[in-house]
Tab-separated table of C-alpha atoms in Angstrom:
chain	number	residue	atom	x	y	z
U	1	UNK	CA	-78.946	-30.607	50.824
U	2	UNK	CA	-76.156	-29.097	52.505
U	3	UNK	CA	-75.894	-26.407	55.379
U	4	UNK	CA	-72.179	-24.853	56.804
U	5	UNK	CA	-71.540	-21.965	58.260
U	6	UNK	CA	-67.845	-20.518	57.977
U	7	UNK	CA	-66.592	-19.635	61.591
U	8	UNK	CA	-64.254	-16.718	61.377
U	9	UNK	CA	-66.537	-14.240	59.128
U	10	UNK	CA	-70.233	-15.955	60.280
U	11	UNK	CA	-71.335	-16.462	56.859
U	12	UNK	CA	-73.779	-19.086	56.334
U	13	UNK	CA	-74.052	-21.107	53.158
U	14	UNK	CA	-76.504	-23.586	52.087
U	15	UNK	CA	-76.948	-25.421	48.813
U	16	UNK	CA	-79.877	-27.967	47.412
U	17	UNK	CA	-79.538	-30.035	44.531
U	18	UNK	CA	-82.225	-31.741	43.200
U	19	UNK	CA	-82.347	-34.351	40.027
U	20	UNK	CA	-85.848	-35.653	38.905
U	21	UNK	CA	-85.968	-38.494	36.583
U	22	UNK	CA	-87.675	-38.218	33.463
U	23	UNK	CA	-91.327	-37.564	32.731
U	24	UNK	CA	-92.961	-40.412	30.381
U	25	UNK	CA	-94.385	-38.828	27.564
U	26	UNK	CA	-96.940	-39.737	24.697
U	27	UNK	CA	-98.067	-39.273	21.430
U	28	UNK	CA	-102.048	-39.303	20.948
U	29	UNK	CA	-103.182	-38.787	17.301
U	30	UNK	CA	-107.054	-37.552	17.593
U	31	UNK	CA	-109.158	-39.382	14.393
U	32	UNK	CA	-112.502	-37.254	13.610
U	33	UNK	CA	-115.084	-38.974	12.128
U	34	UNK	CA	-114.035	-37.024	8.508
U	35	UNK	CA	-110.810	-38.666	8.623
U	36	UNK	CA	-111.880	-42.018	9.472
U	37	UNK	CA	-114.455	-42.175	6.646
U	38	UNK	CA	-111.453	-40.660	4.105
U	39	UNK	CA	-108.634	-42.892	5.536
U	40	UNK	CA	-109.267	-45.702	7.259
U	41	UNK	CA	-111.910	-49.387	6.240
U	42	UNK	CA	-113.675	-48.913	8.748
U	43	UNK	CA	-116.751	-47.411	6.047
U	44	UNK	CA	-118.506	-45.748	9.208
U	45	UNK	CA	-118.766	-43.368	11.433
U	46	UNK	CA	-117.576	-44.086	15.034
U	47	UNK	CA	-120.889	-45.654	17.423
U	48	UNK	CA	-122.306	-44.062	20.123
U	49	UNK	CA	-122.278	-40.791	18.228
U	50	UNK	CA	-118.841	-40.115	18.724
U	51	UNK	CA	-117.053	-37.030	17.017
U	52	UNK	CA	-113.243	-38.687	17.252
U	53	UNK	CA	-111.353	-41.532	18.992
U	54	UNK	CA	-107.548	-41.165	20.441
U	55	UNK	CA	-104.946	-43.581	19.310
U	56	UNK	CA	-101.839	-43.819	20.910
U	57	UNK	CA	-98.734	-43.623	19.138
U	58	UNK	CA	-96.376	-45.075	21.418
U	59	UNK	CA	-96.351	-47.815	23.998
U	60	UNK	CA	-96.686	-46.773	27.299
U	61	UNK	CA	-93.472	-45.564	29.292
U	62	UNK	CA	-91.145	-45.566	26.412
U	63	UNK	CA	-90.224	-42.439	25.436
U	64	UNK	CA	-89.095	-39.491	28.353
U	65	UNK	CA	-88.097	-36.272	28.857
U	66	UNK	CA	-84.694	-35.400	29.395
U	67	UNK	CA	-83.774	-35.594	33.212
U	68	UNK	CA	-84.478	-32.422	35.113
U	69	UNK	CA	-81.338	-30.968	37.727
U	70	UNK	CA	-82.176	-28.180	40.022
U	71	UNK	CA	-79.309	-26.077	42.073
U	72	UNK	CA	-80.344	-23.582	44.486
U	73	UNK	CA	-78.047	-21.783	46.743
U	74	UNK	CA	-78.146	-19.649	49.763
U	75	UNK	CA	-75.787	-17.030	51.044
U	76	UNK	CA	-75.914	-14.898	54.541
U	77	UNK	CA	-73.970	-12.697	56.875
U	78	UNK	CA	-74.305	-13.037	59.895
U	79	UNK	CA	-74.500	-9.285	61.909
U	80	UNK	CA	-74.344	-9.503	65.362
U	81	UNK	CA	-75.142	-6.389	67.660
U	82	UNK	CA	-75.238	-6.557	71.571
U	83	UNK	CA	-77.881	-9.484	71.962
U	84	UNK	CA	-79.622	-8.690	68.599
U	85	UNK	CA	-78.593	-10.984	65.483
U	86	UNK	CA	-79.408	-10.495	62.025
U	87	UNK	CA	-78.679	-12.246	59.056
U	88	UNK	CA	-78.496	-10.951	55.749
U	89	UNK	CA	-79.274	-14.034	53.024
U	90	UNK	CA	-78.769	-13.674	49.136
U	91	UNK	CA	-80.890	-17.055	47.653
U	92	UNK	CA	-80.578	-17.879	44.194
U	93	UNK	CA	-83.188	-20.775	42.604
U	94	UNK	CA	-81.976	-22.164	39.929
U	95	UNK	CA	-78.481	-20.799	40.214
U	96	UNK	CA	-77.335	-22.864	37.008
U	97	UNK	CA	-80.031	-21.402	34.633
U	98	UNK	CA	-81.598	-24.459	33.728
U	99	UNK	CA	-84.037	-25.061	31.255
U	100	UNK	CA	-85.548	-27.986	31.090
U	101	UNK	CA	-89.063	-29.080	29.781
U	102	UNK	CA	-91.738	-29.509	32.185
U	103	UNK	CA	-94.485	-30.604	29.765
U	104	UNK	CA	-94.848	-30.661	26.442
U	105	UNK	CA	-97.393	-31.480	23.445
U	106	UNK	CA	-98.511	-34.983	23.323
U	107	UNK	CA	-100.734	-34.575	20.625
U	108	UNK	CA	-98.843	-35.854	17.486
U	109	UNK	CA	-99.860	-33.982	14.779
U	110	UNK	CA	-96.903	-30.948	13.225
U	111	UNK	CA	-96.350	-29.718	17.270
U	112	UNK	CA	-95.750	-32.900	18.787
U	113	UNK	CA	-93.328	-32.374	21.807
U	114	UNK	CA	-93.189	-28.572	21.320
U	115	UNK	CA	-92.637	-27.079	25.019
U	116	UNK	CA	-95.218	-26.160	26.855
U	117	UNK	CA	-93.889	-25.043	30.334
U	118	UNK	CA	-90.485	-24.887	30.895
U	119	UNK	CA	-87.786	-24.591	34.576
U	120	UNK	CA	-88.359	-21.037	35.955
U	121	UNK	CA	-85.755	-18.962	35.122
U	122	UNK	CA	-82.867	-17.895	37.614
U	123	UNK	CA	-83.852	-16.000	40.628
U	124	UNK	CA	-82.491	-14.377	43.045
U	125	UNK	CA	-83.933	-12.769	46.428
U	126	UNK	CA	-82.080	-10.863	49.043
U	127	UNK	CA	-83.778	-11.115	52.652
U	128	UNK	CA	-82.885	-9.880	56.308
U	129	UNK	CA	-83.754	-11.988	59.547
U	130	UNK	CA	-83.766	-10.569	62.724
U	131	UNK	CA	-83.466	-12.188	66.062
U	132	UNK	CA	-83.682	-10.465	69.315
């Protein structure tokens, strides 16, 4: 996070960077009582009356998402008049457009890691502050 205002045109500018580390991921394969009886030895159906049973895949915490890096950025003027100050700010999230996976499928059948929610896009936003 950085703040600095330029002294001889009052412009403030502000910036935020922000890197999260990866997201552990899994892959869960759900086995029906139909496939269990037409793949596997077991020569039953699950107890308890249960309709399926997840297996994981994949020991825990070893495969991740990429890393996720947020910039966002804010720009303002400074407007001074008599004893009244305004600012007028431009902010943009996610200045460099990134588009990294939030979440995706953990269910490994044809899908597995498909996205699911991605980085919001770019946005920007223009405001006005005023101070009297």
């Amino acid at each position: 996070y950085a703040v600095y205002t330029i002294p001889k045109i009052d412009v403030q500018t502000s910036g935020t960077f922000r890197s999260t580390r990866e997201t552990a991921i899994n892959a869960n394969f759900v086995a029906t009582n139909a496939y269990l009886t037409a793949s596997s030895t077991l020569g039953r159906p699950l107890s308890g009356n249960a309709q399926n049973i997840t297996i994981a895949m994949l020991q825990p915490n070893t495969a991740y998402l990429p890393r996720r890096n947020e910039l966002d950025l804010r720009f303002g003027k400074v407007v001074r008049m008599g004893r009244a100050r305004s600012v007028v700010s431009l902010d943009v999230f996610n200045a460099t457009n990134s588009n990294a996976l939030l979440t995706v499928n953990e269910n490994f059948v044809t899908s597995w890691q498909a996205p699911q929610s991605v980085l919001n896009a770019r946005l920007m936003k223009i405001s006005v502050q005023f101070d009297f």
